[in-house]
Coordinates of C-alpha atoms and ligand atoms in Angstrom, one line a residue:
M117 CA 11.8 -18.5 47.6
T118 CA 15.0 -16.7 47.5
A119 CA 18.0 -17.6 45.2
A120 CA 19.8 -18.9 48.2
D121 CA 16.9 -21.4 49.0
A122 CA 16.6 -22.4 45.3
P123 CA 17.6 -26.0 44.4
A124 CA 21.0 -26.3 42.9
V125 CA 21.4 -26.3 39.0
R126 CA 23.7 -29.0 37.5
G127 CA 25.6 -29.1 34.4
A128 CA 28.2 -26.3 34.5
T129 CA 31.1 -27.1 32.2
S130 CA 34.4 -25.3 31.7
L131 CA 37.1 -26.3 29.2
D132 CA 39.7 -23.9 30.4
G133 CA 38.9 -23.2 34.2
R134 CA 38.2 -19.5 33.3
T135 CA 34.8 -19.5 31.7
F136 CA 31.9 -22.0 31.9
T137 CA 28.6 -22.8 30.3
F138 CA 25.4 -24.2 31.8
T139 CA 22.0 -25.0 30.4
A140 CA 19.8 -26.3 33.2
G141 CA 18.0 -24.0 35.6
G142 CA 16.6 -21.6 32.9
G143 CA 16.7 -18.0 33.8
R144 CA 17.2 -18.4 37.5
Y145 CA 20.6 -16.9 37.4
V146 CA 20.7 -13.6 35.4
A147 CA 23.6 -11.8 34.2
G148 CA 25.6 -10.6 37.1
S149 CA 24.5 -13.3 39.5
M150 CA 27.3 -14.7 41.6
V151 CA 27.3 -18.6 41.9
L152 CA 29.3 -21.3 43.6
L153 CA 30.5 -24.1 41.4
H154 CA 31.1 -27.4 43.0
G155 CA 32.1 -30.6 41.1
T156 CA 34.5 -33.3 41.1
G157 CA 37.9 -31.7 42.0
V158 CA 36.6 -28.2 41.7
S159 CA 35.2 -25.6 44.1
A160 CA 35.0 -22.1 42.6
L161 CA 33.2 -18.8 42.7
G162 CA 31.7 -17.7 39.4
Q163 CA 29.7 -15.0 37.8
V164 CA 26.9 -15.5 35.2
T165 CA 27.5 -13.3 32.3
S166 CA 24.4 -14.5 30.3
S167 CA 21.4 -16.7 31.2
P168 CA 20.5 -19.7 28.9
S169 CA 17.9 -18.9 26.3
P170 CA 14.4 -19.9 27.5
A171 CA 13.2 -23.5 27.4
G172 CA 11.2 -24.4 24.2
S173 CA 13.3 -22.2 22.0
G174 CA 14.4 -25.3 20.0
R175 CA 17.5 -27.4 19.5
D176 CA 19.7 -24.3 19.1
R177 CA 19.0 -23.3 22.7
A178 CA 22.0 -21.2 23.7
P179 CA 23.6 -22.2 27.0
G180 CA 24.1 -19.8 29.9
E181 CA 27.6 -18.4 30.2
G182 CA 29.8 -17.3 33.0
V183 CA 33.3 -16.5 34.1
V184 CA 35.2 -18.2 37.0
V185 CA 36.1 -15.5 39.5
A186 CA 38.2 -17.5 42.0
A187 CA 38.9 -20.9 43.3
V188 CA 37.3 -21.3 46.8
G189 CA 38.5 -23.4 49.8
D190 CA 36.4 -25.8 51.9
D191 CA 34.6 -23.0 53.6
D192 CA 33.9 -21.4 50.3
V193 CA 36.3 -18.6 50.9
P194 CA 38.3 -17.4 47.8
V195 CA 41.8 -18.8 47.7
R196 CA 44.7 -18.2 45.2
R197 CA 44.6 -21.3 43.2
E198 CA 44.2 -22.3 39.6
V199 CA 40.7 -23.7 38.7
P200 CA 41.0 -26.8 36.6
P201 CA 38.6 -27.5 33.6
F202 CA 35.5 -29.2 34.9
A203 CA 32.3 -30.9 33.7
D204 CA 28.8 -31.2 35.3
A205 CA 29.5 -29.0 38.3
R206 CA 26.6 -27.8 40.5
L207 CA 25.6 -24.1 40.5
D208 CA 24.4 -22.7 43.9
A209 CA 23.5 -19.2 44.9
V210 CA 26.3 -17.5 46.9
P211 CA 25.8 -16.9 50.6
P212 CA 26.4 -13.3 51.7
A213 CA 29.6 -14.3 53.7
V214 CA 31.3 -15.6 50.5
L215 CA 30.8 -12.2 48.8
E216 CA 32.1 -10.4 51.8
S217 CA 35.2 -12.7 51.6
L218 CA 35.6 -12.0 48.0
Q219 CA 35.6 -8.2 48.5
L220 CA 38.0 -8.6 51.4
S221 CA 40.3 -10.8 49.3
V222 CA 40.8 -8.1 46.6
G223 CA 41.0 -5.1 49.0
A224 CA 37.5 -3.8 48.3
T225 CA 36.8 -1.8 51.5
L226 CA 34.9 1.3 50.5
P227 CA 31.2 0.8 51.2
V228 CA 29.2 2.5 48.4
G229 CA 25.8 0.7 48.7
V230 CA 24.2 -2.7 48.7
W231 CA 24.9 -5.5 46.2
R232 CA 22.1 -6.2 43.7
S233 CA 23.8 -8.9 41.8
G234 CA 23.7 -11.4 44.6
P235 CA 22.1 -11.7 48.1
S236 CA 20.7 -8.2 48.6
D237 CA 21.9 -7.6 52.1
V238 CA 25.6 -7.5 51.2
V239 CA 27.3 -4.3 51.4
A240 CA 28.9 -3.5 48.1
R241 CA 32.5 -2.3 48.4
L242 CA 35.0 -0.8 46.0
R243 CA 38.8 -1.0 45.9
A244 CA 40.3 2.4 46.7
G245 CA 43.4 1.3 44.9
G246 CA 41.4 1.0 41.7
F247 CA 40.9 4.7 41.5
N248 CA 44.4 4.8 40.1
R249 CA 42.8 4.7 36.7
H250 CA 40.4 7.0 34.9
T251 CA 36.8 6.4 35.7
F252 CA 33.7 7.2 33.7
L253 CA 30.3 7.7 35.4
C254 CA 27.4 7.8 33.0
G255 CA 23.6 7.8 33.1
Q256 CA 20.7 9.8 32.0
S257 CA 19.4 13.0 33.7
G258 CA 18.0 12.1 37.1
S259 CA 19.5 8.6 37.3
G260 CA 21.5 9.7 40.4
K261 CA 25.0 10.4 39.1
T262 CA 25.7 13.4 41.1
Y263 CA 24.3 11.8 44.3
A264 CA 26.4 8.7 43.6
L265 CA 29.5 10.8 42.9
G266 CA 29.0 12.4 46.3
V267 CA 29.0 8.9 47.9
L268 CA 32.2 8.0 46.2
L269 CA 33.9 11.2 47.2
E270 CA 32.9 10.8 50.8
Q271 CA 34.3 7.4 51.0
L272 CA 37.6 8.4 49.2
L273 CA 37.8 11.2 51.8
L274 CA 37.2 8.9 54.6
A275 CA 39.5 6.1 53.6
T276 CA 42.3 7.6 51.6
D277 CA 44.8 10.6 51.5
L278 CA 44.1 11.0 47.8
R279 CA 44.0 14.7 46.9
L280 CA 40.6 15.5 45.4
V281 CA 39.9 18.4 43.0
V282 CA 36.3 18.7 42.2
L283 CA 35.2 20.8 39.2
D284 CA 31.6 21.4 40.0
P285 CA 29.4 23.2 37.6
N286 CA 26.1 23.3 39.6
A287 CA 27.3 23.8 43.2
D288 CA 26.4 20.3 43.9
F289 CA 29.4 19.6 46.2
V290 CA 29.7 22.8 48.0
R291 CA 28.4 21.0 51.2
L292 CA 30.7 18.0 50.8
G293 CA 32.5 19.0 54.1
E294 CA 29.1 19.2 56.1
L295 CA 28.3 16.0 57.9
R296 CA 24.7 15.0 58.4
K297 CA 23.7 14.5 61.9
D298 CA 22.8 10.9 61.3
A299 CA 26.3 10.0 59.7
P300 CA 28.1 7.4 61.7
A301 CA 30.5 8.7 64.3
P302 CA 33.7 7.6 62.8
A303 CA 33.0 9.7 59.8
S304 CA 33.5 12.9 61.7
T305 CA 37.1 12.3 62.2
R306 CA 37.9 12.5 58.5
L307 CA 35.0 14.4 57.2
G308 CA 33.5 17.6 58.5
P309 CA 34.9 21.1 59.1
G310 CA 38.2 21.8 57.3
A311 CA 38.2 18.7 55.2
V312 CA 37.0 20.4 52.1
R313 CA 37.9 23.8 50.8
V314 CA 35.1 25.3 48.8
L315 CA 35.9 28.1 46.3
R316 CA 33.1 30.1 44.8
A317 CA 32.2 33.2 42.8
A318 CA 31.6 36.4 44.9
G319 CA 28.4 36.5 46.9
A320 CA 27.9 32.7 46.9
G321 CA 29.8 32.1 50.2
G322 CA 32.9 30.1 50.6
E323 CA 36.4 31.3 49.6
P324 CA 36.9 33.2 46.3
L325 CA 37.4 31.1 43.2
R326 CA 40.2 32.9 41.2
L327 CA 42.8 32.5 38.6
R328 CA 46.2 34.2 38.0
F329 CA 46.6 35.1 34.4
A330 CA 50.2 36.2 34.6
T331 CA 51.5 32.7 35.7
M332 CA 49.5 30.7 33.1
P333 CA 51.5 29.1 30.3
P334 CA 51.5 31.3 27.2
R335 CA 49.4 28.8 25.2
A336 CA 46.8 28.8 27.9
Q337 CA 46.8 32.7 28.0
A338 CA 46.3 32.7 24.3
A339 CA 43.4 30.4 24.7
V340 CA 41.8 32.7 27.2
L341 CA 42.3 35.5 24.7
Q342 CA 40.8 33.2 22.1
L343 CA 43.9 33.9 19.9
D344 CA 44.9 31.5 17.2
P345 CA 48.6 31.3 16.3
V346 CA 47.8 31.0 12.6
A347 CA 44.5 32.7 12.0
D348 CA 45.5 35.7 14.2
R349 CA 49.2 35.6 13.5
A350 CA 50.0 39.3 13.8
E351 CA 48.1 39.7 17.1
Y352 CA 49.4 36.4 18.4
N353 CA 52.9 37.5 17.7
Q354 CA 52.3 40.9 19.4
F355 CA 50.9 38.9 22.4
L356 CA 54.1 36.8 22.6
H357 CA 56.3 39.9 22.7
T358 CA 53.9 41.7 25.2
M359 CA 53.7 38.8 27.6
A360 CA 57.5 38.3 27.4
T361 CA 58.0 41.8 28.9
F362 CA 54.7 42.2 30.8
R363 CA 55.3 43.2 34.4
A364 CA 51.9 44.6 35.2
H365 CA 49.9 42.7 37.9
S366 CA 46.5 42.9 36.6
V367 CA 44.5 42.4 33.4
T368 CA 43.3 45.9 33.8
E369 CA 46.8 47.3 33.8
L370 CA 47.6 45.2 30.8
A371 CA 44.7 46.5 28.9
A372 CA 45.6 50.1 29.8
T373 CA 49.2 49.6 28.7
L374 CA 48.1 48.0 25.3
Q375 CA 45.6 50.7 24.6
A376 CA 48.4 53.2 24.8
G377 CA 50.8 51.4 22.6
S378 CA 51.5 50.7 19.0
P379 CA 48.7 49.7 16.4
D380 CA 49.3 46.0 17.1
E381 CA 49.2 46.5 20.8
R382 CA 46.0 48.5 20.5
A383 CA 44.5 45.6 18.6
L384 CA 45.4 43.2 21.3
G385 CA 44.0 45.7 23.8
Q386 CA 40.8 45.8 22.0
R387 CA 40.5 42.1 22.0
L388 CA 40.7 42.2 25.9
E389 CA 38.1 44.9 26.0
N390 CA 35.8 43.1 23.5
L391 CA 35.9 39.9 25.6
G392 CA 35.0 42.0 28.6
M393 CA 38.0 40.6 30.5
E394 CA 38.6 43.7 32.5
E395 CA 35.2 43.2 34.1
W396 CA 35.8 39.6 35.0
E397 CA 35.7 38.9 38.7
V398 CA 37.9 35.7 38.4
W399 CA 41.3 37.5 38.5
A400 CA 43.2 36.5 41.7
A401 CA 44.9 39.9 42.5
E402 CA 45.7 39.6 46.2
N403 CA 43.7 36.4 46.7
P404 CA 45.2 33.0 46.3
S405 CA 44.3 31.4 43.0
A406 CA 42.4 28.1 42.9
A407 CA 45.6 26.5 41.5
E408 CA 47.6 27.8 44.5
V409 CA 45.0 26.4 47.0
V410 CA 45.2 23.1 45.4
D411 CA 48.9 23.2 45.2
A412 CA 49.1 24.0 48.9
H413 CA 47.9 20.4 49.3
A414 CA 44.3 21.1 50.3
R415 CA 42.9 17.5 50.7
A416 CA 39.8 18.2 48.8
T417 CA 39.0 21.4 46.9
V418 CA 35.5 22.0 45.4
L419 CA 35.5 24.5 42.6
D420 CA 31.9 25.8 42.3
L421 CA 32.0 26.9 38.7
G422 CA 28.6 28.6 38.8
G423 CA 27.8 32.1 39.6
F424 CA 30.1 33.9 37.2
R425 CA 28.6 36.5 34.9
D426 CA 30.7 35.5 31.9
P427 CA 30.6 31.9 30.8
L428 CA 34.3 32.1 29.9
E429 CA 35.4 32.7 33.5
P430 CA 34.7 29.3 34.8
L431 CA 36.4 27.7 31.7
A432 CA 39.4 30.0 32.3
V433 CA 39.7 29.1 36.0
S434 CA 39.4 25.3 35.3
L435 CA 42.1 25.7 32.7
D436 CA 44.4 27.4 35.1
V437 CA 44.0 24.6 37.6
L438 CA 44.4 21.9 35.0
E439 CA 47.5 23.6 33.5
D440 CA 49.0 24.0 37.1
L441 CA 48.3 20.3 37.9
W442 CA 49.9 19.2 34.7
G443 CA 52.8 21.6 35.0
R444 CA 53.6 20.1 38.4
R445 CA 53.0 16.5 37.4
A446 CA 56.6 15.5 38.0
R447 CA 55.9 15.8 41.7
R448 CA 53.6 12.8 41.5
V449 CA 51.1 13.9 44.1
P450 CA 48.2 11.4 43.7
T451 CA 45.3 13.4 42.6
L452 CA 41.8 12.6 41.5
I453 CA 40.3 15.3 39.2
V454 CA 36.6 15.0 39.4
V455 CA 34.5 16.6 36.7
D456 CA 30.8 16.6 36.9
E457 CA 28.9 17.5 33.7
A458 CA 32.2 16.6 32.1
H459 CA 30.9 17.5 28.6
N460 CA 31.4 21.1 29.5
L461 CA 35.2 20.9 30.1
C462 CA 35.9 17.7 28.0
A463 CA 33.6 18.3 25.0
A464 CA 33.5 15.8 22.1
E465 CA 33.3 19.0 19.9
P466 CA 34.6 22.1 21.6
T467 CA 33.0 25.3 20.5
S468 CA 35.6 27.8 21.5
A469 CA 39.4 28.1 21.7
L470 CA 39.2 28.1 25.5
Q471 CA 37.1 25.0 25.6
E472 CA 39.3 23.4 23.1
R473 CA 42.4 24.0 25.2
V474 CA 40.7 22.7 28.4
T475 CA 39.6 19.6 26.5
A476 CA 43.2 19.2 25.1
R477 CA 44.6 19.4 28.5
L478 CA 42.2 16.7 29.7
V479 CA 42.9 14.5 26.7
Q480 CA 46.6 14.7 27.6
I481 CA 45.9 13.9 31.3
A482 CA 43.7 11.0 30.1
A483 CA 46.6 9.7 27.9
E484 CA 49.6 10.4 30.2
G485 CA 48.3 11.3 33.7
R486 CA 48.3 7.9 35.1
K487 CA 52.1 7.6 35.4
Y488 CA 52.1 10.9 37.3
G489 CA 49.3 10.1 39.7
L490 CA 46.8 12.3 37.9
W491 CA 43.6 10.4 37.5
L492 CA 40.2 11.5 36.2
L493 CA 36.7 10.8 37.4
L494 CA 34.3 12.1 34.7
S495 CA 30.5 12.2 34.9
T496 CA 28.1 12.9 32.1
Q497 CA 24.9 11.9 30.7
R498 CA 26.0 10.4 27.3
P499 CA 29.2 8.8 26.3
S500 CA 29.1 10.6 23.0
K501 CA 29.1 13.9 24.7
I502 CA 32.7 13.7 26.0
H503 CA 35.9 13.6 23.9
P504 CA 36.4 10.0 22.5
Q505 CA 40.2 10.1 23.3
V506 CA 39.3 10.6 27.0
L507 CA 36.5 8.0 27.1
S508 CA 38.7 5.4 25.5
Q509 CA 41.3 5.9 28.3
C510 CA 38.7 5.1 31.1
D511 CA 39.2 1.8 32.7
N512 CA 36.5 2.0 35.4
L513 CA 32.8 2.3 34.5
A514 CA 30.0 3.4 36.8
L515 CA 26.7 3.2 34.7
M516 CA 23.4 4.3 36.0
R517 CA 20.0 4.1 34.3
M518 CA 20.4 4.7 30.6
N519 CA 17.6 4.2 28.1
S520 CA 19.5 4.8 24.8
R521 CA 20.5 1.6 23.1
A522 CA 23.0 3.4 20.9
D523 CA 24.8 4.8 24.0
L524 CA 24.8 1.4 25.6
E525 CA 26.3 0.1 22.4
E526 CA 29.1 2.6 22.5
L527 CA 29.8 1.8 26.2
A528 CA 30.0 -1.9 25.2
K529 CA 32.7 -1.1 22.6
V530 CA 34.8 1.0 25.0
F531 CA 34.3 -1.2 28.1
G532 CA 34.6 -4.6 26.4
F533 CA 35.2 -6.3 29.7
V534 CA 31.7 -5.6 31.1
P535 CA 29.2 -8.4 30.3
R536 CA 27.0 -7.2 27.5
A537 CA 23.9 -8.6 29.2
M538 CA 24.6 -6.5 32.3
L539 CA 25.0 -3.3 30.2
Q540 CA 21.7 -4.2 28.5
A541 CA 19.9 -4.1 31.9
A542 CA 20.7 -0.4 32.4
P543 CA 17.3 0.8 30.8
H544 CA 15.6 -1.1 33.8
Y545 CA 17.6 0.5 36.5
V546 CA 15.8 2.6 39.0
Q547 CA 17.2 5.9 40.3
G548 CA 20.3 5.2 42.5
E549 CA 21.1 1.8 40.8
M550 CA 24.5 1.6 39.3
L551 CA 26.7 -1.0 37.5
L552 CA 30.3 -0.8 38.7
A553 CA 32.9 -2.5 36.6
G554 CA 36.7 -2.3 36.2
A555 CA 39.7 -2.1 38.4
F556 CA 37.8 -0.5 41.2
A557 CA 35.2 -3.2 41.5
P558 CA 35.9 -6.8 42.7
V559 CA 33.6 -8.0 39.9
P560 CA 31.2 -6.3 37.6
S561 CA 28.3 -5.6 40.0
R562 CA 24.9 -4.0 40.2
V563 CA 24.7 -1.9 43.3
R564 CA 22.0 0.3 44.9
V565 CA 23.9 3.4 46.0
G566 CA 24.0 4.0 49.7
A567 CA 23.0 7.1 51.7
R568 CA 25.1 10.3 51.6
L569 CA 27.0 11.2 54.8
T570 CA 27.2 14.9 53.9
F571 CA 24.7 17.2 52.4
E572 CA 23.8 17.5 48.7
G573 CA 24.3 21.0 47.4
G574 CA 22.1 21.9 44.4
G575 CA 19.3 19.3 43.9
D576 CA 16.3 19.5 41.6
V577 CA 14.1 22.4 41.5
P578 CA 10.7 21.5 42.9
V579 CA 7.5 22.1 40.8
P580 CA 5.6 24.9 42.5
M581 CA 2.2 23.6 43.4
W582 CA -1.0 25.6 43.3
D583 CA -2.5 26.1 46.7
P584 CA -6.3 26.4 46.5
H585 CA -6.5 27.9 50.0
G586 CA -3.5 30.3 49.4
Ligands
ATP742 N1 20.7 7.0 45.8 C1 19.9 8.1 46.0 N2 19.3 8.1 47.1 C2 18.5 9.2 47.5 N3 18.1 10.1 46.5 C3 18.7 10.1 45.3 C4 19.6 9.0 45.0 N4 20.1 9.2 43.8 C5 19.5 10.4 43.4 N5 18.7 10.9 44.2 C6 17.9 12.2 44.1 O1 17.4 12.3 42.9 C7 17.6 13.5 42.3 C8 18.4 13.5 41.0 O2 19.6 12.9 41.3 P1 21.0 13.5 40.7 O3 21.0 14.9 40.7 O4 22.1 12.8 41.3 O5 20.9 13.0 39.1 P2 21.9 13.1 38.0 O6 22.0 11.9 37.3 O7 23.1 13.8 38.4 O8 21.0 14.1 37.0 P3 21.6 15.3 35.9 O9 22.3 14.4 34.8 O10 20.4 15.9 35.5 O11 22.6 16.0 36.7 C9 18.3 14.4 43.4 O12 17.3 15.2 44.1 C10 18.8 13.4 44.4 O13 18.7 13.8 45.7
MG743 MG1 24.0 15.6 38.1

């Protein structure tokens, strides 16, 4: 028997028209289930937030709880109307058409998978408009975050003109512009060749991923040089004077000039040499820098941060792009800054001056970016791995399988609007299942992520098998 065929449950009561309780029906409706509420003078759509405690658990049996989502009309379609308090209303399973209407009524049009909190054949849709917030995507390794992120980015590319900047540490999105043959035809008009600029280290294919040191703000340059204004005050001071008059084009020229200068200049030159900066391939020279590519209004730019010899290079180029986006914030170009493995760039505890600066920039974008159209979409395995001041600014949650109770507890504190019982189900999710909640979701919903339209880049390394005949 499906939930839709199940006999109705009676006894839903609401004192305020916003939340309700119910006792009968036991555990038929689990947290997240969508229900129709029909009673004297009331027709509404609700969502169960916790099921009643099981029968036989004594006189203190806790009722089930839920929230009223919307009033519905005669045809059970959501309508804008206050829901009055009610008593002894009937709870019914929601037919698929009502969920479709609900999604439509709140402008949720981006298909991202199949709804698992209700009848399973309903396409789950997100509100593109809800990405004007910061979004946190979280789940343990292998839960399907990168795959799901790909699905979200494809849909944003298809349905919006939002500028996407993807900071991609594992080359997972380098094929975001390559449509699969089985992708539906309409996708090819918005996705496909030319839709995505892919910038990469030398030898990896794609356009070069570069940064321009000379145009970085001085504080950012100092961070690349790992210079601290207090601990390294003489060198920092020399750096300020040097950069005020520096007309050379390349870091190699800068190093040569410094090496031939005063003792303070030589000290600064040694720093460049010790950091191996002259050998970095990331300097733009005649190439456009990544910041310039993004600024030229590329619709989507993927920055493949892998493939560099020095781990400081990807951090430095990320910083240049973030500084540039922040520096030009007054232009208010709606931009989604996507960071996979966000703990690398937005670390809870940065380990170098450069990582600290990148993190500080992201903290500032998290705090103030919204009013300039700069929004973050950050993905990581554990909430505690990213900076708490960024996490606390996130209004959208996409949660995939997560075993750690402590991590779920932390998410419950930050995302207080998500029914706790739905969060607590996360250890039981299978790969590709996701809880979506916040401004981008019509209601908190459990979703099975749909198929990618474009190719995945990296992927897991397969276990090599022994071939007895080989
Ligand atoms: N919804 C899905 N449908 C089909 N395959 C999937 C789905 N989700 C994940 N996979 C596959 O499972 C593997 C792991 O997924 P993915 O790389 O997205 O996990 P992850 O959460 O990003 O892991 P990590 O934290 O280690 O980066 C990949 O090979 C991916 O192709
Ligand atoms: Mg991943």
